[in-house]
mmCIF file of C-alpha atoms in Angstrom:
data_model
loop_
_atom_site.group_PDB
_atom_site.id
_atom_site.type_symbol
_atom_site.label_atom_id
_atom_site.label_comp_id
_atom_site.label_asym_id
_atom_site.label_seq_id
_atom_site.Cartn_x
_atom_site.Cartn_y
_atom_site.Cartn_z
ATOM 1 C CA MET Z 1 143.045 186.837 134.808
ATOM 2 C CA ALA Z 2 146.181 186.957 136.196
ATOM 3 C CA GLY Z 3 150.103 188.808 136.772
ATOM 4 C CA GLY Z 4 151.648 185.999 135.099
ATOM 5 C CA LYS Z 5 153.143 185.164 131.456
ATOM 6 C CA ILE Z 6 151.717 185.804 128.310
ATOM 7 C CA LYS Z 7 152.032 183.603 125.587
ATOM 8 C CA LYS Z 8 151.406 184.185 121.777
ATOM 9 C CA GLU Z 9 149.421 181.716 119.589
ATOM 10 C CA LYS Z 10 151.277 181.910 116.384
ATOM 11 C CA GLY Z 11 149.673 181.567 113.226
ATOM 12 C CA LYS Z 12 146.288 182.246 114.960
ATOM 13 C CA PRO Z 13 144.068 186.100 115.216
ATOM 14 C CA GLN Z 14 143.891 186.388 119.105
ATOM 15 C CA GLN Z 15 140.756 186.572 120.593
ATOM 16 C CA HIS Z 16 138.704 189.676 121.930
ATOM 17 C CA THR Z 17 135.634 189.776 124.327
ATOM 18 C CA PRO Z 18 134.478 192.907 124.860
ATOM 19 C CA TYR Z 19 134.191 194.294 127.992
ATOM 20 C CA GLN Z 20 131.603 197.296 128.308
ATOM 21 C CA GLY Z 21 134.204 199.648 129.868
ATOM 22 C CA GLY Z 22 135.857 199.420 126.463
ATOM 23 C CA ILE Z 23 138.678 196.769 127.051
ATOM 24 C CA SER Z 24 139.305 193.547 125.147
ATOM 25 C CA PHE Z 25 139.975 190.503 126.581
ATOM 26 C CA HIS Z 26 142.336 187.989 125.191
ATOM 27 C CA LYS Z 27 141.610 184.440 125.779
ATOM 28 C CA SER Z 28 145.278 183.849 124.051
ATOM 29 C CA LYS Z 29 146.563 185.746 127.385
ATOM 30 C CA GLY Z 30 144.787 183.536 129.345
ATOM 31 C CA GLN Z 31 141.707 186.665 130.223
ATOM 32 C CA HIS Z 32 139.113 185.248 131.469
ATOM 33 C CA ILE Z 33 137.436 187.534 134.452
ATOM 34 C CA LEU Z 34 134.905 186.020 136.669
ATOM 35 C CA LYS Z 35 131.202 187.467 136.408
ATOM 36 C CA ASN Z 36 129.416 185.595 138.766
ATOM 37 C CA PRO Z 37 128.994 187.889 141.345
ATOM 38 C CA LEU Z 38 127.521 185.042 143.651
ATOM 39 C CA LEU Z 39 130.916 183.099 142.828
ATOM 40 C CA VAL Z 40 133.393 186.111 143.824
ATOM 41 C CA ASP Z 41 131.249 186.399 147.449
ATOM 42 C CA SER Z 42 131.729 182.557 148.051
ATOM 43 C CA ILE Z 43 135.688 182.714 147.272
ATOM 44 C CA VAL Z 44 135.973 185.314 149.507
ATOM 45 C CA GLN Z 45 133.996 183.612 152.378
ATOM 46 C CA LYS Z 46 135.963 180.740 151.782
ATOM 47 C CA SER Z 47 139.242 182.390 152.155
ATOM 48 C CA GLY Z 48 138.406 183.090 155.554
ATOM 49 C CA ILE Z 49 139.906 186.674 155.448
ATOM 50 C CA LYS Z 50 140.514 188.707 158.589
ATOM 51 C CA SER Z 51 140.526 192.417 158.864
ATOM 52 C CA THR Z 52 144.055 192.837 159.559
ATOM 53 C CA ASP Z 53 144.886 190.668 156.484
ATOM 54 C CA VAL Z 54 147.797 191.234 153.724
ATOM 55 C CA VAL Z 55 145.639 190.038 150.560
ATOM 56 C CA LEU Z 56 148.196 189.229 147.679
ATOM 57 C CA GLU Z 57 145.679 189.157 144.591
ATOM 58 C CA ILE Z 58 147.115 187.863 141.473
ATOM 59 C CA GLY Z 59 145.454 188.806 138.063
ATOM 60 C CA PRO Z 60 142.766 191.204 139.431
ATOM 61 C CA GLY Z 61 141.318 192.109 135.552
ATOM 62 C CA THR Z 62 138.821 194.538 136.323
ATOM 63 C CA GLY Z 63 138.626 194.887 140.256
ATOM 64 C CA ASN Z 64 135.507 192.543 140.619
ATOM 65 C CA LEU Z 65 137.174 190.571 143.033
ATOM 66 C CA THR Z 66 139.479 193.459 144.575
ATOM 67 C CA LYS Z 67 136.873 195.300 145.621
ATOM 68 C CA LYS Z 68 135.437 192.107 147.715
ATOM 69 C CA LEU Z 69 139.239 191.560 148.848
ATOM 70 C CA LEU Z 70 139.488 195.202 149.989
ATOM 71 C CA GLU Z 71 136.480 194.924 151.697
ATOM 72 C CA ALA Z 72 137.310 191.971 153.660
ATOM 73 C CA GLY Z 73 141.040 193.054 154.507
ATOM 74 C CA LYS Z 74 143.090 195.608 155.804
ATOM 75 C CA LYS Z 75 144.976 195.829 152.884
ATOM 76 C CA VAL Z 76 145.539 194.513 148.765
ATOM 77 C CA ILE Z 77 148.197 194.175 146.779
ATOM 78 C CA ALA Z 78 147.292 193.314 143.396
ATOM 79 C CA VAL Z 79 149.708 192.054 140.817
ATOM 80 C CA GLU Z 80 148.863 192.547 137.062
ATOM 81 C CA ILE Z 81 150.493 192.289 133.684
ATOM 82 C CA ASP Z 82 148.593 193.954 131.375
ATOM 83 C CA PRO Z 83 148.736 197.686 131.573
ATOM 84 C CA ARG Z 84 145.054 198.525 130.472
ATOM 85 C CA MET Z 85 143.789 196.417 134.091
ATOM 86 C CA VAL Z 86 146.369 198.684 135.589
ATOM 87 C CA LEU Z 87 144.854 201.647 134.340
ATOM 88 C CA GLU Z 88 141.692 200.337 135.074
ATOM 89 C CA LEU Z 89 142.123 199.151 138.473
ATOM 90 C CA GLN Z 90 143.297 202.745 139.246
ATOM 91 C CA ARG Z 91 140.666 204.239 137.620
ATOM 92 C CA ARG Z 92 138.089 202.128 139.565
ATOM 93 C CA PHE Z 93 139.624 202.809 142.899
ATOM 94 C CA GLN Z 94 140.833 206.352 142.485
ATOM 95 C CA GLY Z 95 138.655 208.889 145.091
ATOM 96 C CA THR Z 96 137.166 205.954 146.898
ATOM 97 C CA PRO Z 97 137.702 204.930 150.810
ATOM 98 C CA TYR Z 98 139.927 201.693 149.532
ATOM 99 C CA SER Z 99 142.329 203.773 147.368
ATOM 100 C CA ASN Z 100 144.677 203.806 150.246
ATOM 101 C CA ARG Z 101 144.987 200.163 150.507
ATOM 102 C CA LEU Z 102 145.292 199.392 147.059
ATOM 103 C CA THR Z 103 148.864 198.588 145.947
ATOM 104 C CA VAL Z 104 149.167 197.261 142.327
ATOM 105 C CA ILE Z 105 151.775 196.100 140.961
ATOM 106 C CA GLN Z 106 152.661 195.999 137.452
ATOM 107 C CA GLY Z 107 154.597 192.903 136.055
ATOM 108 C CA ASP Z 108 154.736 189.560 135.774
ATOM 109 C CA VAL Z 109 154.299 187.572 138.808
ATOM 110 C CA LEU Z 110 156.692 185.153 138.177
ATOM 111 C CA LYS Z 111 159.485 187.398 137.655
ATOM 112 C CA THR Z 112 158.132 189.905 140.599
ATOM 113 C CA GLU Z 113 159.676 189.806 143.707
ATOM 114 C CA LEU Z 114 156.654 189.300 146.195
ATOM 115 C CA PRO Z 115 156.336 191.211 149.419
ATOM 116 C CA TYR Z 116 154.910 189.957 152.708
ATOM 117 C CA PHE Z 117 151.344 188.906 152.693
ATOM 118 C CA ASP Z 118 149.034 186.443 155.017
ATOM 119 C CA ILE Z 119 147.070 185.309 152.084
ATOM 120 C CA CYS Z 120 146.840 184.998 148.320
ATOM 121 C CA VAL Z 121 143.811 185.249 146.398
ATOM 122 C CA ALA Z 122 144.355 184.066 142.607
ATOM 123 C CA ASN Z 123 142.052 183.364 139.098
ATOM 124 C CA ILE Z 124 145.464 182.950 136.755
ATOM 125 C CA PRO Z 125 146.162 182.367 133.063
ATOM 126 C CA TYR Z 126 146.133 178.247 133.604
ATOM 127 C CA GLN Z 127 149.456 177.889 131.467
ATOM 128 C CA ILE Z 128 151.438 179.368 134.713
ATOM 129 C CA SER Z 129 149.760 176.774 137.420
ATOM 130 C CA SER Z 130 152.313 174.711 138.227
ATOM 131 C CA PRO Z 131 155.345 177.720 138.250
ATOM 132 C CA LEU Z 132 153.163 179.934 140.047
ATOM 133 C CA THR Z 133 152.078 177.198 142.868
ATOM 134 C CA PHE Z 134 156.000 176.382 143.765
ATOM 135 C CA LYS Z 135 157.088 180.148 143.721
ATOM 136 C CA LEU Z 136 153.912 180.523 146.173
ATOM 137 C CA LEU Z 137 155.467 177.904 148.047
ATOM 138 C CA GLY Z 138 158.854 178.816 148.395
ATOM 139 C CA HIS Z 139 157.898 182.231 149.292
ATOM 140 C CA GLN Z 140 159.138 183.353 153.062
ATOM 141 C CA PRO Z 141 157.689 184.029 155.380
ATOM 142 C CA ALA Z 142 154.994 181.426 155.080
ATOM 143 C CA PHE Z 143 151.859 182.895 153.932
ATOM 144 C CA ARG Z 144 148.708 181.283 156.354
ATOM 145 C CA CYS Z 145 147.337 180.179 152.691
ATOM 146 C CA ALA Z 146 146.263 180.653 148.812
ATOM 147 C CA ILE Z 147 142.667 180.415 147.342
ATOM 148 C CA ILE Z 148 143.364 179.707 143.866
ATOM 149 C CA MET Z 149 141.388 179.231 140.542
ATOM 150 C CA PHE Z 150 143.321 176.232 138.332
ATOM 151 C CA GLN Z 151 141.632 174.443 135.738
ATOM 152 C CA ARG Z 152 139.786 171.447 137.197
ATOM 153 C CA GLU Z 153 142.012 168.720 135.960
ATOM 154 C CA PHE Z 154 145.538 170.469 137.125
ATOM 155 C CA ALA Z 155 143.371 171.163 140.516
ATOM 156 C CA MET Z 156 142.237 167.661 140.666
ATOM 157 C CA ARG Z 157 145.740 166.414 141.005
ATOM 158 C CA LEU Z 158 146.883 168.786 143.250
ATOM 159 C CA VAL Z 159 144.557 167.035 145.480
ATOM 160 C CA ALA Z 160 144.609 163.444 144.408
ATOM 161 C CA GLN Z 161 145.084 160.626 146.904
ATOM 162 C CA PRO Z 162 147.081 157.241 146.102
ATOM 163 C CA GLY Z 163 145.226 155.282 143.978
ATOM 164 C CA ASP Z 164 143.533 157.916 142.094
ATOM 165 C CA LYS Z 165 143.468 158.218 138.350
ATOM 166 C CA LEU Z 166 144.989 161.875 138.331
ATOM 167 C CA TYR Z 167 147.771 160.648 141.246
ATOM 168 C CA CYS Z 168 150.934 161.777 139.768
ATOM 169 C CA ARG Z 169 154.576 163.231 140.425
ATOM 170 C CA LEU Z 170 153.259 166.565 140.715
ATOM 171 C CA THR Z 171 150.525 165.778 143.489
ATOM 172 C CA VAL Z 172 153.149 164.098 145.683
ATOM 173 C CA ASN Z 173 155.729 167.520 145.318
ATOM 174 C CA THR Z 174 152.915 169.734 145.871
ATOM 175 C CA GLN Z 175 151.702 167.882 149.087
ATOM 176 C CA LEU Z 176 155.155 167.237 150.523
ATOM 177 C CA HIS Z 177 154.709 171.291 150.924
ATOM 178 C CA ALA Z 178 151.143 172.070 151.369
ATOM 179 C CA ARG Z 179 147.827 170.693 152.472
ATOM 180 C CA ILE Z 180 145.252 171.226 149.538
ATOM 181 C CA PHE Z 181 141.965 170.741 149.825
ATOM 182 C CA HIS Z 182 139.169 171.230 147.205
ATOM 183 C CA LEU Z 183 136.816 173.962 147.630
ATOM 184 C CA LEU Z 184 134.490 174.228 144.756
ATOM 185 C CA LYS Z 185 133.990 173.769 141.298
ATOM 186 C CA VAL Z 186 133.535 176.248 138.904
ATOM 187 C CA GLY Z 187 131.717 176.285 135.462
ATOM 188 C CA LYS Z 188 133.197 177.897 132.220
ATOM 189 C CA ASN Z 189 130.128 179.975 131.489
ATOM 190 C CA ASN Z 190 130.983 181.846 134.910
ATOM 191 C CA PHE Z 191 133.919 183.178 133.298
ATOM 192 C CA ARG Z 192 133.602 186.324 130.140
ATOM 193 C CA PRO Z 193 134.938 185.063 127.559
ATOM 194 C CA PRO Z 194 134.086 181.482 128.774
ATOM 195 C CA PRO Z 195 136.782 179.069 128.387
ATOM 196 C CA LYS Z 196 137.027 175.877 126.724
ATOM 197 C CA VAL Z 197 137.173 174.002 130.503
ATOM 198 C CA ASP Z 198 135.823 173.964 133.789
ATOM 199 C CA SER Z 199 137.657 175.070 136.537
ATOM 200 C CA SER Z 200 138.367 174.764 140.524
ATOM 201 C CA VAL Z 201 139.255 176.530 143.338
ATOM 202 C CA VAL Z 202 141.535 174.907 145.798
ATOM 203 C CA ARG Z 203 142.722 175.936 149.056
ATOM 204 C CA ILE Z 204 146.453 175.617 149.334
ATOM 205 C CA GLU Z 205 147.960 175.794 153.688
ATOM 206 C CA PRO Z 206 151.899 175.359 153.763
ATOM 207 C CA ARG Z 207 153.003 172.728 156.107
ATOM 208 C CA LYS Z 208 154.252 174.122 159.217
ATOM 209 C CA PRO Z 209 156.782 173.220 159.808
ATOM 210 C CA ARG Z 210 158.291 171.840 156.953
ATOM 211 C CA ILE Z 211 158.927 168.744 155.868
ATOM 212 C CA GLU Z 212 162.766 169.011 155.389
ATOM 213 C CA VAL Z 213 164.023 167.529 152.293
ATOM 214 C CA ASN Z 214 166.841 167.767 149.515
ATOM 215 C CA GLN Z 215 164.925 168.989 146.904
ATOM 216 C CA LYS Z 216 167.447 167.933 143.680
ATOM 217 C CA GLU Z 217 167.212 164.493 145.662
ATOM 218 C CA TRP Z 218 163.864 164.117 145.880
ATOM 219 C CA ASP Z 219 162.844 165.105 142.741
ATOM 220 C CA GLY Z 220 165.493 163.045 141.091
ATOM 221 C CA PHE Z 221 163.921 159.707 143.345
ATOM 222 C CA LEU Z 222 160.677 160.818 142.203
ATOM 223 C CA ARG Z 223 161.039 161.064 138.494
ATOM 224 C CA ILE Z 224 162.158 157.188 138.543
ATOM 225 C CA CYS Z 225 159.321 156.437 140.603
ATOM 226 C CA PHE Z 226 157.044 157.667 138.477
ATOM 227 C CA ASN Z 227 158.651 156.937 135.331
ATOM 228 C CA ARG Z 228 155.754 154.326 134.628
ATOM 229 C CA LYS Z 229 153.963 154.760 137.780
ATOM 230 C CA ASN Z 230 151.936 151.427 137.299
ATOM 231 C CA LYS Z 231 154.698 149.561 137.206
ATOM 232 C CA THR Z 232 156.010 147.865 140.389
ATOM 233 C CA LEU Z 233 159.032 149.317 141.937
ATOM 234 C CA GLY Z 234 160.699 146.199 141.747
ATOM 235 C CA ALA Z 235 160.468 146.242 137.698
ATOM 236 C CA ILE Z 236 161.419 150.216 137.433
ATOM 237 C CA PHE Z 237 164.482 149.644 139.865
ATOM 238 C CA ARG Z 238 165.779 146.672 138.019
ATOM 239 C CA GLN Z 239 165.838 148.660 134.651
ATOM 240 C CA LYS Z 240 169.227 148.822 133.367
ATOM 241 C CA ASN Z 241 169.310 152.628 132.569
ATOM 242 C CA VAL Z 242 168.310 153.059 136.284
ATOM 243 C CA ILE Z 243 170.683 150.835 137.254
ATOM 244 C CA SER Z 244 173.269 152.382 135.926
ATOM 245 C CA LEU Z 245 172.298 156.167 136.804
ATOM 246 C CA LEU Z 246 171.915 155.141 140.781
ATOM 247 C CA GLU Z 247 175.560 153.102 140.480
ATOM 248 C CA LYS Z 248 177.157 156.316 139.206
ATOM 249 C CA ASN Z 249 176.105 158.622 141.869
ATOM 250 C CA TYR Z 250 176.897 155.668 144.600
ATOM 251 C CA LYS Z 251 180.672 155.519 143.027
ATOM 252 C CA THR Z 252 180.702 159.404 143.030
ATOM 253 C CA VAL Z 253 179.370 159.660 146.683
ATOM 254 C CA GLN Z 254 181.756 157.055 147.903
ATOM 255 C CA ALA Z 255 184.676 159.011 146.175
ATOM 256 C CA LEU Z 256 183.966 162.289 147.621
ATOM 257 C CA LYS Z 257 183.874 160.155 151.103
ATOM 258 C CA LEU Z 258 187.885 159.015 150.765
ATOM 259 C CA SER Z 259 188.661 162.642 149.563
ATOM 260 C CA GLN Z 260 187.275 163.944 152.203
ATOM 261 C CA GLU Z 261 188.476 161.795 155.442
ATOM 262 C CA GLY Z 262 185.225 161.691 156.860
ATOM 263 C CA PRO Z 263 181.673 161.127 156.545
ATOM 264 C CA LEU Z 264 180.606 162.781 153.644
ATOM 265 C CA LYS Z 265 178.636 166.119 154.895
ATOM 266 C CA GLU Z 266 174.791 166.041 154.606
ATOM 267 C CA THR Z 267 173.689 168.187 151.723
ATOM 268 C CA GLU Z 268 172.430 171.857 151.720
ATOM 269 C CA THR Z 269 168.649 170.754 153.109
ATOM 270 C CA LYS Z 270 167.236 174.174 151.993
ATOM 271 C CA MET Z 271 164.649 174.092 149.888
ATOM 272 C CA ASP Z 272 164.770 176.452 146.779
ATOM 273 C CA LEU Z 273 161.568 175.996 144.593
ATOM 274 C CA SER Z 274 161.735 178.459 142.522
ATOM 275 C CA ASN Z 275 162.849 176.012 139.639
ATOM 276 C CA LEU Z 276 160.538 173.343 140.478
ATOM 277 C CA GLY Z 277 157.718 174.003 138.733
ATOM 278 C CA ASP Z 278 159.762 173.794 135.517
ATOM 279 C CA PHE Z 279 159.421 170.606 136.076
ATOM 280 C CA MET Z 280 156.108 169.387 136.532
ATOM 281 C CA ASP Z 281 152.857 170.019 134.718
ATOM 282 C CA ASP Z 282 152.207 173.499 133.052
ATOM 283 C CA GLU Z 283 149.249 172.614 131.541
ATOM 284 C CA GLY Z 284 147.180 175.352 129.744
ATOM 285 C CA MET Z 285 143.781 176.703 129.632
ATOM 286 C CA GLU Z 286 142.505 174.936 126.584
ATOM 287 C CA MET Z 287 144.740 172.113 126.408
ATOM 288 C CA GLU Z 288 143.765 169.260 124.898
ATOM 289 C CA GLY Z 289 145.046 166.101 123.299
ATOM 290 C CA ARG Z 290 146.648 164.996 126.744
ATOM 291 C CA THR Z 291 146.821 161.264 128.295
ATOM 292 C CA ASP Z 292 146.927 160.893 131.643
ATOM 293 C CA ASP Z 293 150.394 159.822 132.470
ATOM 294 C CA ASP Z 294 151.996 162.456 129.917
ATOM 295 C CA ASP Z 295 153.569 164.013 133.154
ATOM 296 C CA ASP Z 296 154.889 160.907 134.731
ATOM 297 C CA GLU Z 297 157.811 160.128 131.911
ATOM 298 C CA MET Z 298 161.134 160.175 133.203
ATOM 299 C CA GLU Z 299 163.337 162.506 131.152
ATOM 300 C CA VAL Z 300 165.879 159.643 130.246
ATOM 301 C CA GLU Z 301 165.020 156.689 127.747
ATOM 302 C CA ASP Z 302 162.600 154.233 129.700
ATOM 303 C CA GLY Z 303 165.378 152.019 128.799
ATOM 304 C CA GLU Z 304 164.803 148.144 127.985
ATOM 305 C CA ALA Z 305 163.629 145.253 130.411
ATOM 306 C CA GLU Z 306 167.546 144.106 130.169
ATOM 307 C CA GLU Z 307 168.605 142.440 132.751
ATOM 308 C CA VAL Z 308 172.374 143.621 134.754
ATOM 309 C CA ARG Z 309 173.469 141.105 137.377
ATOM 310 C CA SER Z 310 175.799 142.958 139.408
ATOM 311 C CA GLU Z 311 176.542 143.124 143.175
ATOM 312 C CA PHE Z 312 175.086 146.698 143.269
ATOM 313 C CA LYS Z 313 171.616 146.099 141.500
ATOM 314 C CA ASP Z 314 171.370 143.819 144.378
ATOM 315 C CA LYS Z 315 172.275 146.189 146.667
ATOM 316 C CA VAL Z 316 169.295 148.506 145.601
ATOM 317 C CA LEU Z 317 166.473 145.611 145.297
ATOM 318 C CA GLY Z 318 167.694 144.355 148.684
ATOM 319 C CA VAL Z 319 166.658 148.131 150.084
ATOM 320 C CA LEU Z 320 162.792 147.402 147.999
ATOM 321 C CA LYS Z 321 162.931 144.297 149.994
ATOM 322 C CA GLU Z 322 164.017 144.941 153.246
ATOM 323 C CA ALA Z 323 160.950 147.454 153.991
ATOM 324 C CA ASP Z 324 158.100 145.196 151.311
ATOM 325 C CA PHE Z 325 158.274 148.240 148.387
ATOM 326 C CA GLU Z 326 159.240 145.129 145.557
ATOM 327 C CA GLU Z 327 155.533 144.770 144.782
ATOM 328 C CA LYS Z 328 154.372 148.026 145.310
ATOM 329 C CA ARG Z 329 153.528 150.750 142.768
ATOM 330 C CA SER Z 330 154.299 154.650 142.907
ATOM 331 C CA SER Z 331 150.532 155.488 141.778
ATOM 332 C CA LYS Z 332 149.690 153.984 145.367
ATOM 333 C CA LEU Z 333 152.118 155.125 147.723
ATOM 334 C CA SER Z 334 151.429 157.997 149.900
ATOM 335 C CA LEU Z 335 153.757 160.859 150.929
ATOM 336 C CA GLN Z 336 154.833 159.335 153.638
ATOM 337 C CA GLU Z 337 156.139 156.050 152.090
ATOM 338 C CA PHE Z 338 158.562 158.043 149.867
ATOM 339 C CA LEU Z 339 159.915 159.780 152.277
ATOM 340 C CA TYR Z 340 160.382 156.335 154.245
ATOM 341 C CA LEU Z 341 161.693 154.981 151.115
ATOM 342 C CA LEU Z 342 163.904 157.532 150.019
ATOM 343 C CA SER Z 343 165.437 157.678 153.490
ATOM 344 C CA LEU Z 344 166.346 153.886 153.315
ATOM 345 C CA PHE Z 345 167.722 154.497 149.971
ATOM 346 C CA ASN Z 346 169.840 157.281 151.693
ATOM 347 C CA LYS Z 347 171.036 155.238 154.400
ATOM 348 C CA ALA Z 348 172.496 152.634 152.648
ATOM 349 C CA GLY Z 349 174.461 154.790 150.804
ATOM 350 C CA ILE Z 350 172.183 155.494 147.444
ATOM 351 C CA HIS Z 351 171.436 158.892 146.033
ATOM 352 C CA PHE Z 352 169.086 159.954 143.350
ATOM 353 C CA CYS Z 353 171.241 163.699 142.444
#
């Protein structure tokens, strides 16, 4: 259960699963409550919570995990969108030693300004996986780690390595900002009501210090590289529409240099990740009919294999040849190689935003 967006399914009756306390869970809203106490204990243990930690819990539901977090940390801030669950939390901990250490915020976590916290623990509606991940990664000051339950396929995309089938633009974008580790697989029967898919718990550790990069430039670069991740970079950057786009950017940059009568000022490198999740995979809890490369498509048309002969095209391909990237494929490039290649393009005056 989580404090995220509630998505309604049109034309379908809402599915309800009764809770012994009288609360019904709505599968259509991503309300799947952890019912296995051993799994709850394992998540808390792997979180490494200190007695001095402020813990942010997203989607506390009826408070099964909340109780364990209160026992381990100094304070718990719980963000919950469902007013019924908020009342249940307040009722459950009222008059207990934990009541003064629990703060409940009712609202959509994606629209809520998050307070300071050391650790985040979340069992979320899987349709908000991507925007929530990037909201957390953009949070300042940076937290120590986040322990989050994701749909298994989404989780495996986050931890994928170059050459893995699920390695994609989402992978590289998240690993730019954080180190991500797979902790454990969670079967669907550990939830009430059970979802249609298995889940995984991952640990996200924001990079300190951050890798400085112009986020718009980086995103535009990755969109082109992952246009067809199994094609060679040489084939991708020979496409007519790609050359046309980059040449337009190149001419704009050159014109700006001339108008400023000096070197072009560096674009602001402060990272704003608030909207980055909109570009990534919003993989639903019970999605069906996906293919492995659905998220690896550029938003521009793929273009034909039509060759365009120009001095600028030679310049672009020259960058690839210079560092031996022409025959390499995005599906097998590491984060460091992507950063290096982008720096070579920028050094040649070629930009992606």
